[in-house]
């Protein structure tokens, strides 16, 4: 029988790769992991974690303004961008170390460097080749920027955490969640933010009412959102950068962020030469057990084009671990994956949009509510909260739950458990609310929308 250097070779030390390597090693497998940058991948270094820390930082601006209504008198708040950057960098370095410790503690062989497939069971880093029974591709994704004249002047999301100096004027191009989050964050931190999107509504794929409500709220916080806009050219001027729009308008900015989507990181990995099929976006095509078209090569996380979220990459990694070194194959259920968008206010969502629910279930009842939260009766803020439930008529099951409001992600996480368990609207109705909270509205909506 052929012998291998390792049972599993993981390419990429991000969310999915670290989880798969660590848990496989804990189950006795001989595991190596190659990472070409910092351990922790996108989420830890340039994604979820630093983004959420900056979102907290931005949130203080609202809190300072609202405090007066509750009797507080504060001096003029001053924001120190360099201190925030330094504190974030320290925390991220600590997390990189935690990841290293977890992998080393589990007995994973860590290799620093760019890895590629030499063949279906051989990984090459520099001149060195390692054989493995299974190879897991967990190389994530990277920002995609469309062709635009003056491209050298723009930045992508990876660069936003360390901008120097702080951009007084920020132009964000894109309408997805990353664009909306950075617009909200830098608006809160004090930048004058313009957001351009070529479509008519932000957040493609989210519930239609929620998309419109969020745009209104973001505008209320001071972001200048312009729809149906595209940039023809970016130039450098004496006073910064200038984006020339296809309709002839100009937008001046100190920084221009293109958050226009992400593509799988598969280039130069030797996948196609090894016979691994890629889809039209360059993602690894996998079956329900994350096997590619080559049985020894598997892929999890953003490198295959499913739901691109850290908890999804972690869950996929655990399916691989169980399949290769555990109880055997099982399948992940993606139906009620909850997710949040850390705009100001936040979005939390789980299950189907109204349109998707109508397409899948036929007749549905829709309950929705928009109100001013108790906090804002004294805060002076005009912020409003939006909540929506979509109920399958035939079964009474709640199949969609959407919220724009404070801590929406925290609220929706718990409801996601109920929805996965098949909770009906009658069960929501019979649940006692926690008063006074914003979340109680989800169990007190009684009248469906007409139609
Ligand atoms: P990654 O975490 O990207 O890891 C891939 C790793 O592979 C990287 O470390 C890379 O350096 C390494 N690598 C690539 N090629 C090679 C090679 N050839 N050899 C060696 N190493 C290689 N998700 C959420 O759930 N919540 C959020 O709030 C959230 N916010 C986000 C905000 C931003 C700005 C971005 C960009 C993403 C965000 N995400 C969020 C998405 C989340 O970060 C990803 O879904 C997740 O990191 C995917 O994990 P992964 O393991 O597939 O890839």
Coordinates of C-alpha atoms and ligand atoms in Angstrom, one line a residue:
X1 CA 0.0 0.0 0.0
X2 CA 1.2 3.5 -0.8
X3 CA 2.5 5.5 2.2
X4 CA 2.1 9.2 2.6
X5 CA 3.9 11.9 4.6
X6 CA 0.6 13.0 6.0
X7 CA -3.0 11.8 6.3
X8 CA -4.3 15.3 5.6
X9 CA -2.6 18.3 4.1
X10 CA -4.5 21.6 4.5
X11 CA -3.7 24.5 2.2
X12 CA -4.8 27.7 4.0
X13 CA -4.9 28.6 7.7
X14 CA -8.1 30.5 7.8
X15 CA -11.4 29.7 9.5
X16 CA -12.0 26.4 7.6
X17 CA -8.4 25.2 7.3
X18 CA -7.5 25.7 11.0
X19 CA -10.6 24.0 12.2
X20 CA -10.2 21.0 9.9
X21 CA -6.5 20.7 10.7
X22 CA -6.8 21.0 14.5
X23 CA -9.8 18.6 14.8
X24 CA -8.3 16.0 12.4
X25 CA -5.1 16.0 14.4
X26 CA -7.0 15.7 17.7
X27 CA -8.6 12.5 16.2
X28 CA -5.1 11.0 15.6
X29 CA -4.6 12.0 12.0
X30 CA -1.1 13.1 10.8
X31 CA -1.8 16.6 9.6
X32 CA 0.2 19.5 8.0
X33 CA -1.1 23.0 7.3
X34 CA 0.5 25.5 5.0
X35 CA -0.3 29.2 5.3
X36 CA 1.3 31.9 3.2
X37 CA 0.3 34.9 5.4
X38 CA -1.1 35.1 8.9
X39 CA -2.9 32.4 10.7
X40 CA -6.6 33.0 11.1
X41 CA -7.2 34.0 7.5
X42 CA -9.6 36.6 6.3
X43 CA -11.9 36.6 9.4
X44 CA -9.2 37.2 12.0
X45 CA -6.9 39.5 10.0
X46 CA -9.0 41.6 7.5
X47 CA -12.6 40.5 8.0
X48 CA -15.1 39.8 10.8
X49 CA -13.0 40.5 13.8
X50 CA -11.3 43.8 13.0
X51 CA -14.5 44.9 11.2
X52 CA -16.6 44.3 14.3
X53 CA -14.0 46.0 16.5
X54 CA -14.2 49.1 14.2
X55 CA -18.0 48.9 14.2
X56 CA -17.9 49.1 18.0
X57 CA -15.6 52.1 17.7
X58 CA -18.1 53.8 15.3
X59 CA -21.0 53.1 17.6
X60 CA -19.6 55.3 20.3
X61 CA -20.3 58.4 18.2
X62 CA -24.1 57.7 18.4
X63 CA -23.8 56.9 22.1
X64 CA -22.0 60.2 22.9
X65 CA -24.7 62.1 21.0
X66 CA -27.6 60.2 22.7
X67 CA -26.1 60.4 26.2
X68 CA -27.3 64.1 26.7
X69 CA -30.9 63.0 26.6
X70 CA -30.3 60.7 29.5
X71 CA -28.7 63.5 31.6
X72 CA -25.0 63.0 30.8
X73 CA -22.9 66.0 30.0
X74 CA -19.7 65.2 28.1
X75 CA -16.9 67.3 26.8
X76 CA -16.2 67.4 23.1
X77 CA -15.3 63.7 22.2
X78 CA -12.1 63.3 20.1
X79 CA -11.3 60.3 18.1
X80 CA -7.8 58.9 17.9
X81 CA -7.5 56.7 14.7
X82 CA -3.9 55.7 15.4
X83 CA -4.8 54.4 18.8
X84 CA -7.7 52.4 17.4
X85 CA -5.4 50.9 14.8
X86 CA -2.7 50.1 17.3
X87 CA -5.1 48.4 19.7
X88 CA -6.7 46.4 16.9
X89 CA -3.3 45.3 15.6
X90 CA -2.3 44.1 19.1
X91 CA -5.5 42.1 19.5
X92 CA -5.1 40.5 16.0
X93 CA -1.5 39.5 16.8
X94 CA -2.7 37.9 20.0
X95 CA -5.3 36.0 18.0
X96 CA -2.7 34.9 15.5
X97 CA -0.8 33.5 18.4
X98 CA -3.8 31.7 19.8
X99 CA -4.4 30.0 16.5
X100 CA -0.7 28.9 16.3
X101 CA -0.9 27.6 19.9
X102 CA -4.1 25.6 19.1
X103 CA -2.6 24.0 16.0
X104 CA 0.8 23.2 17.6
X105 CA -1.0 21.9 20.7
X106 CA -3.0 19.5 18.5
X107 CA 0.3 18.3 16.9
X108 CA -0.3 19.9 13.4
X109 CA 2.9 20.4 11.4
X110 CA 2.8 24.1 10.4
X111 CA 4.5 25.2 7.2
X112 CA 4.9 28.9 6.3
X113 CA 4.6 29.5 2.6
X114 CA 2.6 29.4 -0.7
X115 CA 1.4 25.9 -1.4
X116 CA 0.2 24.4 -4.6
X117 CA -0.7 21.0 -5.9
X118 CA 2.0 19.1 -7.7
X119 CA -0.5 16.3 -8.3
X120 CA -3.7 15.0 -6.7
X121 CA -1.8 13.8 -3.6
X122 CA 1.3 16.0 -3.5
X123 CA 1.6 19.5 -2.2
X124 CA 4.6 21.6 -3.1
X125 CA 5.9 24.6 -1.1
X126 CA 8.9 26.1 -2.8
X127 CA 11.1 23.2 -3.7
X128 CA 9.8 20.9 -1.0
X129 CA 7.1 18.3 -1.8
X130 CA 4.8 16.6 0.7
X131 CA 2.5 13.7 0.0
X132 CA -0.8 13.3 1.6
X133 CA -3.7 10.8 1.4
X134 CA -6.2 13.8 1.4
X135 CA -5.6 17.4 0.5
X136 CA -8.0 20.1 1.8
X137 CA -8.1 23.3 -0.2
X138 CA -9.2 26.1 2.2
X139 CA -7.6 29.1 0.5
X140 CA -10.6 31.4 0.9
X141 CA -11.4 34.3 -1.4
X142 CA -10.1 37.8 -2.3
X143 CA -11.6 41.1 -3.3
X144 CA -12.7 41.4 -6.9
X145 CA -12.4 44.8 -8.7
X146 CA -13.9 45.4 -12.1
X147 CA -11.9 47.1 -14.8
X148 CA -11.8 50.9 -14.2
X149 CA -9.4 53.6 -15.5
X150 CA -7.3 54.8 -12.6
X151 CA -7.6 51.5 -10.7
X152 CA -4.2 52.1 -9.1
X153 CA -5.8 54.8 -6.9
X154 CA -8.4 52.7 -5.3
X155 CA -8.2 50.3 -2.3
X156 CA -10.0 47.1 -1.4
X157 CA -11.3 46.1 2.0
X158 CA -8.0 44.5 3.2
X159 CA -6.5 48.0 3.3
X160 CA -9.2 49.7 5.2
X161 CA -8.0 48.7 8.6
X162 CA -4.7 50.5 8.4
X163 CA -5.4 53.6 6.2
X164 CA -3.0 56.4 6.8
X165 CA -4.1 59.1 7.4
X166 CA -7.8 58.7 8.4
X167 CA -9.8 59.6 5.3
X168 CA -11.9 62.7 5.9
X169 CA -13.9 61.9 2.7
X170 CA -14.5 58.3 1.8
X171 CA -16.1 57.0 -1.4
X172 CA -17.4 53.5 -1.1
X173 CA -18.3 51.7 -4.3
X174 CA -20.5 48.7 -4.0
X175 CA -23.9 47.7 -2.5
X176 CA -23.1 44.4 -0.7
X177 CA -22.7 43.9 3.0
X178 CA -19.0 44.7 3.1
X179 CA -19.6 48.0 1.3
X180 CA -22.5 48.9 3.6
X181 CA -20.5 48.0 6.7
X182 CA -17.5 50.1 5.8
X183 CA -19.7 53.0 4.8
X184 CA -21.4 52.8 8.3
X185 CA -18.1 52.4 10.2
X186 CA -16.3 55.3 8.6
X187 CA -19.4 57.5 8.8
X188 CA -19.5 56.8 12.5
X189 CA -15.8 57.5 12.9
X190 CA -16.3 60.9 11.4
X191 CA -15.6 60.6 7.7
X192 CA -17.9 62.2 5.2
X193 CA -19.1 59.1 3.3
X194 CA -20.5 58.7 -0.2
X195 CA -21.7 55.3 -1.3
X196 CA -22.2 54.5 -5.0
X197 CA -24.0 51.5 -6.2
X198 CA -24.8 50.5 -9.8
X199 CA -28.1 48.8 -8.8
X200 CA -31.3 50.3 -7.5
X201 CA -31.1 48.9 -4.0
X202 CA -28.4 47.9 -1.5
X203 CA -27.8 44.3 -0.3
X204 CA -28.8 42.1 -3.2
X205 CA -30.3 38.8 -2.0
X206 CA -31.7 40.3 1.3
X207 CA -35.4 40.9 1.8
X208 CA -36.8 43.7 -0.3
X209 CA -38.4 45.7 2.6
X210 CA -35.3 45.3 4.7
X211 CA -33.1 46.6 1.8
X212 CA -35.2 49.7 1.4
X213 CA -35.5 50.3 5.2
X214 CA -31.7 50.0 5.7
X215 CA -31.0 52.5 2.9
X216 CA -33.3 55.0 4.6
X217 CA -31.6 54.5 8.0
X218 CA -28.1 54.7 6.5
X219 CA -29.1 58.0 4.8
X220 CA -30.5 59.3 8.1
X221 CA -27.1 58.7 9.7
X222 CA -25.5 61.0 7.1
X223 CA -24.3 58.7 4.4
X224 CA -24.8 60.0 0.9
X225 CA -26.1 56.9 -1.0
X226 CA -26.3 57.2 -4.8
X227 CA -28.0 54.4 -6.8
X228 CA -27.7 53.5 -10.5
X229 CA -24.2 55.0 -10.5
X230 CA -21.0 53.8 -12.1
X231 CA -17.5 55.2 -12.2
X232 CA -15.8 55.9 -15.5
X233 CA -12.5 57.0 -14.3
X234 CA -10.5 57.8 -11.1
X235 CA -7.9 60.5 -11.2
X236 CA -5.5 62.0 -8.6
X237 CA -5.9 65.8 -8.1
X238 CA -4.2 68.4 -5.9
X239 CA -6.8 67.9 -3.2
X240 CA -7.1 64.1 -3.3
X241 CA -8.9 61.7 -5.6
X242 CA -11.7 62.4 -8.0
X243 CA -14.2 59.8 -9.4
X244 CA -15.8 60.7 -12.6
X245 CA -19.2 59.1 -12.9
X246 CA -20.7 57.9 -16.1
X247 CA -23.5 60.5 -15.8
X248 CA -20.9 63.2 -15.8
X249 CA -20.9 64.0 -12.0
X250 CA -17.7 64.0 -10.0
X251 CA -17.1 62.8 -6.4
X252 CA -14.0 64.0 -4.6
X253 CA -12.6 61.7 -1.9
X254 CA -9.4 61.0 0.1
X255 CA -9.9 57.2 -0.2
X256 CA -11.9 55.2 -2.7
X257 CA -12.9 51.8 -1.5
X258 CA -14.1 49.2 -4.1
X259 CA -16.1 46.6 -2.3
X260 CA -17.5 45.0 -5.4
X261 CA -17.5 41.3 -4.5
X262 CA -15.0 38.6 -3.8
X263 CA -13.7 35.7 -5.9
X264 CA -12.3 32.3 -4.8
X265 CA -8.6 32.1 -4.3
X266 CA -7.8 29.3 -6.8
X267 CA -5.3 30.9 -9.2
X268 CA -1.8 29.3 -9.3
X269 CA -2.8 26.5 -7.0
X270 CA -2.3 23.8 -9.7
X271 CA -5.9 22.6 -9.3
X272 CA -6.8 22.3 -12.9
X273 CA -3.6 20.6 -13.8
X274 CA -4.4 18.0 -11.1
X275 CA -7.9 17.6 -12.7
X276 CA -9.9 19.5 -10.1
X277 CA -13.0 21.1 -11.7
X278 CA -13.7 24.8 -11.1
X279 CA -17.0 26.6 -11.6
X280 CA -17.4 29.7 -13.8
X281 CA -16.3 32.0 -10.9
X282 CA -13.2 29.9 -10.3
X283 CA -14.5 28.2 -7.2
X284 CA -13.8 24.5 -6.5
X285 CA -16.8 22.4 -7.5
X286 CA -17.6 20.1 -4.6
X287 CA -20.2 17.4 -3.7
X288 CA -22.3 17.3 -0.5
X289 CA -19.2 16.0 1.3
X290 CA -16.9 18.7 0.0
X291 CA -15.0 16.3 -2.4
X292 CA -13.9 17.8 -5.6
X293 CA -13.9 16.1 -9.0
X294 CA -10.6 14.4 -7.8
X295 CA -11.5 12.2 -4.8
X296 CA -8.3 12.9 -2.8
X297 CA -8.9 16.7 -3.0
X298 CA -11.5 18.4 -0.9
X299 CA -12.5 22.1 -0.4
X300 CA -14.3 24.1 2.2
X301 CA -15.1 27.7 2.9
X302 CA -15.0 30.7 0.5
X303 CA -12.9 28.8 -2.1
X304 CA -16.1 27.0 -3.1
X305 CA -18.9 29.3 -3.8
X306 CA -21.6 28.5 -1.2
X307 CA -22.5 30.8 1.7
X308 CA -19.3 32.8 2.4
X309 CA -19.4 33.1 6.2
X310 CA -17.0 32.0 8.9
X311 CA -19.4 29.8 10.8
X312 CA -20.3 28.1 7.5
X313 CA -16.6 27.4 6.8
X314 CA -16.2 26.0 10.3
X315 CA -19.2 23.8 9.9
X316 CA -18.1 22.5 6.5
X317 CA -14.7 21.7 8.0
X318 CA -16.3 19.6 10.7
X319 CA -18.2 17.6 8.1
X320 CA -14.8 16.9 6.4
X321 CA -13.3 15.9 9.7
X322 CA -16.2 13.5 10.5
X323 CA -16.1 12.1 7.0
X324 CA -12.4 11.4 6.9
X325 CA -11.5 10.7 10.5
X326 CA -14.8 10.3 12.4
X327 CA -18.2 8.7 12.3
X328 CA -18.5 9.0 8.5
X329 CA -20.2 11.2 5.9
X330 CA -22.9 13.6 6.9
X331 CA -24.4 16.6 5.2
X332 CA -24.7 20.2 6.2
X333 CA -28.1 21.9 6.1
X334 CA -27.8 25.5 4.8
X335 CA -31.5 26.3 4.8
X336 CA -31.7 28.5 8.0
X337 CA -28.2 30.0 8.2
X338 CA -28.6 33.2 10.2
X339 CA -26.5 36.1 9.4
X340 CA -25.9 39.7 10.5
X341 CA -24.7 42.9 8.8
X342 CA -22.9 45.3 11.1
X343 CA -24.2 48.5 9.6
X344 CA -25.6 51.2 11.9
X345 CA -28.3 50.0 12.7
X346 CA -27.4 46.3 12.4
X347 CA -29.2 43.8 10.3
X348 CA -30.1 40.3 11.5
X349 CA -31.7 37.8 9.2
X350 CA -32.6 34.1 9.1
X351 CA -34.3 32.0 6.4
X352 CA -36.2 33.1 3.3
X353 CA -36.9 36.6 1.9
X354 CA -40.5 37.3 1.2
X355 CA -40.0 36.8 -2.5
X356 CA -38.0 33.5 -2.1
X357 CA -40.6 32.2 0.4
X358 CA -43.5 32.9 -2.0
X359 CA -41.6 31.2 -4.8
X360 CA -40.8 28.1 -2.6
X361 CA -43.9 27.7 -0.4
X362 CA -46.7 29.4 -2.4
X363 CA -49.0 31.1 0.0
X364 CA -47.3 32.9 2.9
X365 CA -48.4 35.4 5.6
X366 CA -46.2 38.4 6.2
X367 CA -46.1 40.3 9.5
X368 CA -44.0 43.4 9.8
X369 CA -43.5 46.2 12.2
X370 CA -41.6 49.5 12.2
X371 CA -41.3 51.6 15.3
X372 CA -39.1 53.9 17.5
X373 CA -37.4 51.9 20.2
X374 CA -37.9 53.0 23.8
X375 CA -34.3 54.1 24.0
X376 CA -34.9 56.7 21.4
X377 CA -37.8 58.4 23.3
X378 CA -35.1 60.2 25.3
X379 CA -32.0 59.8 23.1
X380 CA -33.0 62.4 20.5
X381 CA -32.1 60.0 17.7
X382 CA -34.5 59.5 14.9
X383 CA -33.4 55.8 14.5
X384 CA -36.3 53.4 13.8
X385 CA -36.4 49.6 14.0
X386 CA -37.9 47.2 11.4
X387 CA -38.9 43.6 12.0
X388 CA -40.6 41.1 9.6
X389 CA -41.8 37.6 9.8
X390 CA -42.7 35.3 6.9
X391 CA -44.9 32.4 7.7
X392 CA -45.7 29.4 5.4
X393 CA -49.5 29.4 5.2
X394 CA -49.9 25.6 5.0
X395 CA -47.7 24.6 7.9
X396 CA -47.8 27.9 10.0
X397 CA -43.9 27.5 10.1
X398 CA -41.9 30.7 10.4
X399 CA -39.6 30.5 7.4
X400 CA -38.2 34.1 7.3
X401 CA -37.2 36.5 10.1
X402 CA -35.6 39.8 9.3
X403 CA -34.6 42.8 11.5
X404 CA -32.9 46.1 11.1
X405 CA -32.2 47.5 14.6
X406 CA -30.0 47.5 17.6
X407 CA -28.0 44.3 18.1
X408 CA -30.0 42.6 15.4
X409 CA -27.4 39.8 15.1
X410 CA -27.7 39.1 18.9
X411 CA -31.5 39.0 18.6
X412 CA -31.7 36.8 15.5
X413 CA -29.2 34.1 16.7
X414 CA -31.7 32.7 19.3
X415 CA -34.6 32.8 16.9
X416 CA -32.5 30.8 14.4
X417 CA -32.6 27.9 16.8
X418 CA -36.4 28.0 16.9
X419 CA -36.6 28.2 13.2
X420 CA -34.4 25.2 12.6
X421 CA -36.5 23.4 15.1
X422 CA -39.5 24.2 12.9
X423 CA -41.2 26.7 15.2
X424 CA -44.7 27.8 14.0
X425 CA -46.2 31.3 14.3
X426 CA -48.5 29.9 16.9
X427 CA -45.4 29.0 19.0
X428 CA -44.0 32.5 18.5
X429 CA -47.4 33.9 19.6
X430 CA -47.5 31.7 22.7
X431 CA -44.0 32.7 23.8
X432 CA -44.0 35.3 26.5
X433 CA -42.1 38.4 25.5
X434 CA -39.2 40.0 27.5
X435 CA -40.4 43.5 28.4
X436 CA -39.3 46.1 27.6
X437 CA -37.0 44.9 24.8
X438 CA -37.0 45.4 21.0
X439 CA -36.9 41.6 20.5
X440 CA -40.3 41.1 22.1
X441 CA -41.9 42.5 19.0
X442 CA -41.1 39.2 17.2
X443 CA -43.5 37.4 19.6
X444 CA -46.2 40.1 19.6
X445 CA -46.9 40.6 15.9
X446 CA -50.5 39.6 15.4
X447 CA -51.9 41.1 12.3
X448 CA -50.6 39.9 8.9
X449 CA -50.1 42.4 6.1
X450 CA -53.0 42.5 3.7
X451 CA -52.5 40.5 0.5
Ligands
LIG1 P1 -10.0 32.4 4.7 O1 -10.3 32.8 6.1 O2 -9.9 33.5 3.7 O3 -8.6 31.7 4.8 C1 -7.8 31.4 3.7 C2 -6.4 31.4 4.0 O4 -5.7 30.7 3.0 C3 -5.7 32.7 4.1 O5 -5.1 32.9 5.4 C4 -4.7 32.8 3.0 O6 -3.6 33.6 3.3 C5 -4.4 31.3 2.8 N1 -3.9 31.0 1.5 C6 -4.5 31.3 0.3 N2 -3.8 30.7 -0.7 C7 -2.8 30.0 -0.1 C8 -1.8 29.1 -0.6 N3 -1.7 28.9 -1.9 N4 -0.9 28.6 0.2 C9 -1.0 28.8 1.6 N5 -2.0 29.6 2.1 C10 -2.9 30.2 1.3 N6 -18.0 36.3 7.8 C11 -18.9 36.2 8.9 O7 -19.3 35.1 9.2 N7 -19.2 37.3 9.6 C12 -18.7 38.5 9.3 O8 -19.0 39.5 10.0 C13 -17.8 38.7 8.2 N8 -17.2 39.8 7.9 C14 -16.4 39.9 6.9 C15 -15.8 41.2 6.6 C16 -14.9 41.3 5.5 C17 -14.4 42.7 5.2 C18 -14.6 40.2 4.7 C19 -13.6 40.3 3.6 C20 -15.1 38.9 5.0 C21 -16.0 38.8 6.1 N9 -16.6 37.6 6.4 C22 -17.5 37.5 7.5 C23 -16.4 36.4 5.6 C24 -15.4 35.5 6.3 O9 -14.2 36.2 6.6 C25 -15.0 34.3 5.4 O10 -16.2 33.7 5.0 C26 -14.1 33.3 6.0 O11 -12.9 33.9 6.5 C27 -13.8 32.1 5.1 O12 -12.9 31.3 5.6 P2 -12.0 30.3 4.7 O13 -11.3 29.4 5.6 O14 -12.7 29.8 3.6 O15 -10.9 31.3 4.1

